[in-house]
Coordinates of C-alpha atoms in Angstrom, one line a residue:
M1 CA 40.9 43.9 134.1
K2 CA 41.6 46.5 131.4
I3 CA 38.9 47.2 128.8
L4 CA 39.5 49.1 125.6
H5 CA 36.5 51.0 124.2
I6 CA 36.8 51.8 120.5
D7 CA 33.3 53.1 119.9
K8 CA 31.5 55.8 122.0
N9 CA 28.5 54.5 123.9
H10 CA 26.2 55.7 126.6
P11 CA 28.3 57.1 129.5
L12 CA 26.8 54.7 132.0
M13 CA 29.1 52.0 130.5
L14 CA 32.3 53.7 131.6
S15 CA 31.0 54.8 135.0
Q16 CA 29.4 51.5 136.0
L17 CA 32.4 49.4 134.9
S18 CA 34.8 51.7 136.7
A19 CA 32.7 51.4 139.9
Q20 CA 33.1 47.7 139.7
G21 CA 36.9 47.9 139.5
F22 CA 37.4 47.6 135.7
E23 CA 40.0 49.9 134.1
N24 CA 38.6 51.7 131.1
Y25 CA 40.7 52.9 128.2
E26 CA 39.2 54.9 125.3
D27 CA 40.4 55.1 121.7
Y28 CA 37.8 56.2 119.2
T29 CA 40.0 57.5 116.4
S30 CA 43.0 55.2 115.8
S31 CA 43.2 52.9 112.8
K32 CA 42.6 49.2 113.1
E33 CA 46.4 48.6 112.7
T34 CA 47.1 50.9 115.6
I35 CA 44.5 49.1 117.8
E36 CA 46.0 45.8 116.8
A37 CA 49.4 46.9 117.9
K38 CA 48.3 47.4 121.4
I39 CA 45.4 45.0 121.9
A40 CA 47.6 42.5 123.7
D41 CA 47.5 44.9 126.7
Y42 CA 43.7 44.4 127.2
D43 CA 41.4 41.9 128.8
G44 CA 38.3 43.1 127.1
I45 CA 37.2 45.2 124.1
I46 CA 33.9 47.1 123.5
I47 CA 32.9 47.7 119.9
R48 CA 29.9 48.6 117.9
S49 CA 30.8 48.3 114.2
R50 CA 34.0 50.3 113.7
F51 CA 35.9 47.6 112.0
P52 CA 35.8 43.8 111.7
I53 CA 37.5 41.7 114.3
D54 CA 39.2 39.0 112.2
K55 CA 41.8 36.2 112.8
T56 CA 44.7 38.7 112.4
F57 CA 43.3 40.9 115.1
L58 CA 42.5 38.0 117.4
D59 CA 45.9 36.5 117.1
K60 CA 47.4 39.7 118.4
A61 CA 44.8 39.9 121.3
T62 CA 46.7 37.4 123.4
R63 CA 45.2 38.6 126.7
L64 CA 41.7 39.1 125.5
K65 CA 38.9 37.5 127.6
F66 CA 35.8 39.0 126.1
I67 CA 34.5 41.1 123.2
G68 CA 31.4 43.2 124.0
R69 CA 29.4 44.1 120.9
V70 CA 27.0 46.9 121.6
G71 CA 24.2 45.7 119.3
A72 CA 22.5 42.6 118.2
G73 CA 24.5 40.9 115.5
L74 CA 28.0 39.5 115.6
E75 CA 28.7 39.2 111.9
N76 CA 31.7 41.6 112.1
I77 CA 33.5 39.2 114.4
D78 CA 35.1 35.9 113.5
C79 CA 33.0 34.1 116.2
N80 CA 34.3 30.6 115.7
Y81 CA 37.9 31.6 115.9
A82 CA 37.3 33.9 118.9
E83 CA 35.6 31.1 120.8
S84 CA 38.3 28.6 119.9
K85 CA 40.7 31.0 121.7
G86 CA 38.5 31.0 124.8
I87 CA 37.2 34.5 124.2
T88 CA 33.6 35.2 125.4
L89 CA 31.3 37.0 123.0
I90 CA 28.8 39.4 124.5
A91 CA 26.0 41.0 122.5
A92 CA 22.7 42.7 123.5
P93 CA 19.8 41.8 121.1
E94 CA 17.5 42.5 124.0
G95 CA 18.5 46.1 124.1
N96 CA 17.1 47.3 120.8
R97 CA 14.4 44.8 120.0
N98 CA 11.6 47.1 121.1
A99 CA 13.0 49.9 119.0
V100 CA 13.2 47.6 115.9
G101 CA 9.6 46.4 116.5
E102 CA 8.3 50.0 116.7
H103 CA 10.3 51.1 113.6
A104 CA 9.0 48.1 111.5
L105 CA 5.4 48.9 112.5
G106 CA 5.9 52.6 111.7
M107 CA 7.4 51.8 108.3
L108 CA 4.6 49.4 107.5
L109 CA 1.8 51.8 108.3
A110 CA 3.6 54.6 106.3
L111 CA 3.9 52.2 103.4
L112 CA 0.3 51.1 103.4
N113 CA -1.0 54.6 103.7
K114 CA 1.3 56.2 101.0
F115 CA 2.8 58.7 103.4
K116 CA 5.9 59.3 101.3
K117 CA 4.0 59.9 98.1
A118 CA 1.4 62.1 99.7
N119 CA 4.0 64.2 101.6
N120 CA 6.1 64.8 98.5
E121 CA 3.0 65.8 96.5
I122 CA 1.9 68.3 99.2
K123 CA 5.4 69.8 99.2
N124 CA 5.0 70.4 95.5
G125 CA 1.5 72.0 95.8
K126 CA -0.6 69.0 95.0
W127 CA -3.6 68.0 97.0
L128 CA -4.5 64.5 95.7
R129 CA -6.9 62.4 97.8
E130 CA -8.2 59.6 95.5
E131 CA -4.7 58.9 94.2
N132 CA -3.5 58.4 97.8
R133 CA -6.1 56.0 98.9
G134 CA -4.2 53.4 101.0
W135 CA -4.8 50.0 102.5
E136 CA -5.7 49.0 106.0
L137 CA -3.6 46.5 108.0
D138 CA -6.7 44.8 109.4
G139 CA -7.5 41.6 107.6
K140 CA -4.0 41.2 106.2
T141 CA -1.6 38.3 106.9
V142 CA 1.8 39.5 108.1
G143 CA 4.6 37.0 107.7
I144 CA 7.7 37.3 109.8
I145 CA 10.9 35.6 108.6
G146 CA 13.2 34.9 111.6
Y147 CA 11.4 34.7 114.9
G148 CA 14.0 35.7 117.5
N149 CA 14.2 38.9 119.5
M150 CA 13.4 41.3 116.7
G151 CA 10.7 39.2 115.0
K152 CA 8.9 38.6 118.3
S153 CA 9.0 42.3 119.1
F154 CA 7.4 43.2 115.8
A155 CA 4.7 40.5 116.3
K156 CA 3.9 41.9 119.8
K157 CA 3.4 45.4 118.3
L158 CA 0.9 43.9 115.8
R159 CA -1.4 42.7 118.6
G160 CA -3.5 45.8 118.4
F161 CA -4.5 45.1 114.8
D162 CA -7.0 42.6 113.5
C163 CA -4.4 40.9 111.3
N164 CA -3.2 37.4 111.1
V165 CA 0.5 37.0 112.0
I166 CA 2.5 34.0 110.9
C167 CA 6.2 33.3 111.2
Y168 CA 8.9 31.1 109.6
D169 CA 12.1 30.1 111.3
I170 CA 14.7 27.4 110.6
L171 CA 14.3 26.3 114.3
P172 CA 11.2 24.4 115.4
D173 CA 8.8 25.5 118.1
K174 CA 9.5 29.2 117.8
G175 CA 5.9 30.4 117.5
D176 CA 4.0 31.9 120.4
E177 CA 0.7 33.6 121.3
N178 CA 1.6 36.5 118.9
A179 CA 2.5 34.5 115.7
K180 CA 1.8 31.0 114.4
Q181 CA 4.8 29.2 113.1
V182 CA 4.1 27.7 109.6
T183 CA 6.1 25.8 107.0
L184 CA 7.8 27.8 104.2
V185 CA 5.2 26.5 101.7
D186 CA 2.4 27.9 103.8
F187 CA 4.3 31.1 104.4
F188 CA 4.6 31.6 100.6
R189 CA 0.9 30.8 100.2
Q190 CA -0.5 33.1 102.9
A191 CA 1.6 36.2 103.4
D192 CA 0.4 39.7 102.3
I193 CA 3.2 41.4 104.1
V194 CA 6.7 40.0 104.6
S195 CA 9.0 41.4 107.3
L196 CA 12.6 40.2 107.5
H197 CA 14.2 39.7 111.0
T198 CA 17.1 37.3 110.3
P199 CA 20.8 37.6 111.3
Q200 CA 23.5 37.9 108.6
T201 CA 24.8 34.4 108.0
P202 CA 26.0 32.5 104.9
Q203 CA 22.5 31.0 104.7
T204 CA 20.7 34.4 104.8
E205 CA 23.0 36.3 102.4
K206 CA 21.1 37.0 99.1
M207 CA 18.2 35.0 100.4
I208 CA 15.6 37.4 99.1
N209 CA 16.2 36.9 95.4
A210 CA 14.0 36.5 92.3
A211 CA 13.3 32.8 93.0
F212 CA 12.3 33.6 96.6
I213 CA 10.1 36.5 95.7
N214 CA 8.3 34.7 92.9
S215 CA 7.5 31.8 95.2
F216 CA 4.8 33.9 96.9
A217 CA 1.2 33.2 95.8
K218 CA 0.2 36.9 96.1
S219 CA 1.8 40.2 95.5
F220 CA 3.1 41.5 98.9
W221 CA 4.6 44.4 100.8
F222 CA 8.2 43.9 102.0
L223 CA 10.0 45.2 105.1
N224 CA 13.7 44.8 106.0
T225 CA 15.0 45.9 109.3
A226 CA 17.5 43.1 109.5
R227 CA 20.6 43.0 107.2
G228 CA 20.9 44.6 103.7
K229 CA 23.0 41.8 102.3
S230 CA 20.1 39.4 102.7
V231 CA 18.4 41.1 99.7
V232 CA 19.4 41.1 96.1
T233 CA 18.5 44.7 95.3
D234 CA 18.3 44.2 91.5
D235 CA 15.7 41.4 92.0
L236 CA 13.7 43.4 94.5
V237 CA 13.6 46.4 92.1
H238 CA 12.5 44.2 89.3
A239 CA 9.7 42.8 91.5
L240 CA 8.7 46.4 92.4
Q241 CA 8.5 47.3 88.7
N242 CA 6.4 44.3 87.8
G243 CA 4.1 44.6 90.8
K244 CA 5.0 41.3 92.5
V245 CA 6.2 43.5 95.4
L246 CA 3.7 46.2 96.1
G247 CA 6.0 48.4 98.1
A248 CA 9.2 48.1 100.2
A249 CA 10.4 49.7 103.5
L250 CA 14.1 49.2 103.9
D251 CA 16.1 50.3 106.9
V252 CA 19.1 48.4 105.6
L253 CA 20.7 48.1 102.2
E254 CA 22.8 45.7 100.3
Y255 CA 25.3 48.5 99.6
E256 CA 26.1 49.3 103.3
K257 CA 29.6 49.2 104.5
A258 CA 30.3 47.1 107.6
S259 CA 31.3 50.1 109.6
F260 CA 28.1 52.0 108.5
E261 CA 29.8 55.1 107.1
D262 CA 28.5 56.8 104.0
F263 CA 28.5 54.7 100.9
F264 CA 28.8 55.8 97.2
S265 CA 31.3 58.5 98.3
D266 CA 32.8 58.1 94.8
G267 CA 29.6 59.2 93.2
Q268 CA 29.0 55.9 91.5
M269 CA 25.4 54.9 92.3
P270 CA 23.8 51.7 91.1
E271 CA 20.7 52.1 88.9
S272 CA 18.7 49.9 91.4
F273 CA 19.5 52.3 94.2
K274 CA 18.5 55.3 92.1
Y275 CA 15.2 53.5 91.6
L276 CA 14.7 53.0 95.3
L277 CA 15.4 56.7 96.0
E278 CA 12.8 57.8 93.5
A279 CA 10.0 55.3 93.8
D280 CA 6.9 56.5 95.6
N281 CA 6.3 53.1 97.1
V282 CA 9.7 52.7 98.7
I283 CA 10.7 54.1 102.1
L284 CA 14.3 54.2 103.1
T285 CA 15.9 54.8 106.5
P286 CA 19.7 54.7 107.3
H287 CA 19.9 51.6 109.5
I288 CA 18.3 53.3 112.5
A289 CA 15.5 50.8 113.4
G290 CA 17.3 49.9 116.7
W291 CA 18.7 53.4 117.1
T292 CA 16.7 55.3 119.6
L293 CA 17.6 57.3 122.7
E294 CA 16.1 54.5 124.9
S295 CA 17.9 51.7 123.1
K296 CA 21.3 53.4 123.4
E297 CA 20.9 53.3 127.1
K298 CA 19.4 49.7 127.2
L299 CA 22.2 48.3 124.9
A300 CA 24.9 49.8 127.1
Q301 CA 23.3 48.6 130.3
I302 CA 22.8 45.1 129.1
I303 CA 26.5 44.8 128.0
V304 CA 27.6 46.2 131.3
D305 CA 25.4 43.8 133.3
K306 CA 26.7 40.8 131.3
I307 CA 30.4 41.8 131.8
I308 CA 29.9 42.3 135.5
D309 CA 28.0 39.1 135.9
Q310 CA 30.7 37.1 134.0
F311 CA 33.9 38.8 134.9
A312 CA 33.7 41.1 137.9
W313 CA 34.6 38.2 140.2
R314 CA 37.9 37.8 138.4
I315 CA 39.2 41.3 139.2
G316 CA 40.7 40.3 142.5
L317 CA 42.4 37.4 140.9
F318 CA 44.1 39.7 138.3
E319 CA 45.1 42.2 141.0
N320 CA 46.8 39.4 143.0

């Protein structure tokens, strides 16, 4: 079976697949159109987020048996159409869930303890203690929206704190020993901290808007390590300005491009984004919550294991 790799990943992927009899081909620079022109020659493709795999691409991939996405989400792939053509979709949400949980916890503690503000002030020669008095996590209610791999990982990291952890998910019976599942009404009523861990779907796009934010009984801190397009940035900024949101830690942004390259290359920056950059109570990171040295290896290993488990037995059939 011939596999086309269009994003660089951990080297174990190439070596282990080759050892199992798969033929690896690499193309990390060609345009989508060039890849489309030759995709009919391949049985599998490995991608991170270089470009979307749409119907046009899939129609030209007449031999394709699987798509391996080295990451958690599949929103850049037309999943329904791929599956209708008998193409297996392989992702690895298990691979970076620990990294996301740790990142979310780090961002939360930095937010509560005003690390950004204090660090910037010291750099400018200011030594302000009372002005940087923070809040303790103990005694707070942390609300997790979306209780899958990432949400569960974050909840597990919170076990060392004396805080109350609740979760809301559209699926029933998702709660566990680390988080109590509650109704959305109770979630709105109880949460002091809100952490988003949902996939990007039509239902979650623009979900965190003014109406959603104003449904909370208390002002709250907000974390997003999920997808940027789930948040209406203008509404979040307004809530930060009026105090409904006490602070925000954002690893993802509404403005991100699907391929994760730099945005605002034309120099046109929205006013809301300028506010996020300058606000003392906002922490930003460039979509790296699941981006550790360890997760790079785990993601590759999980994809390799799934490919071998599902397709290695077919190699002899193809050779014959």
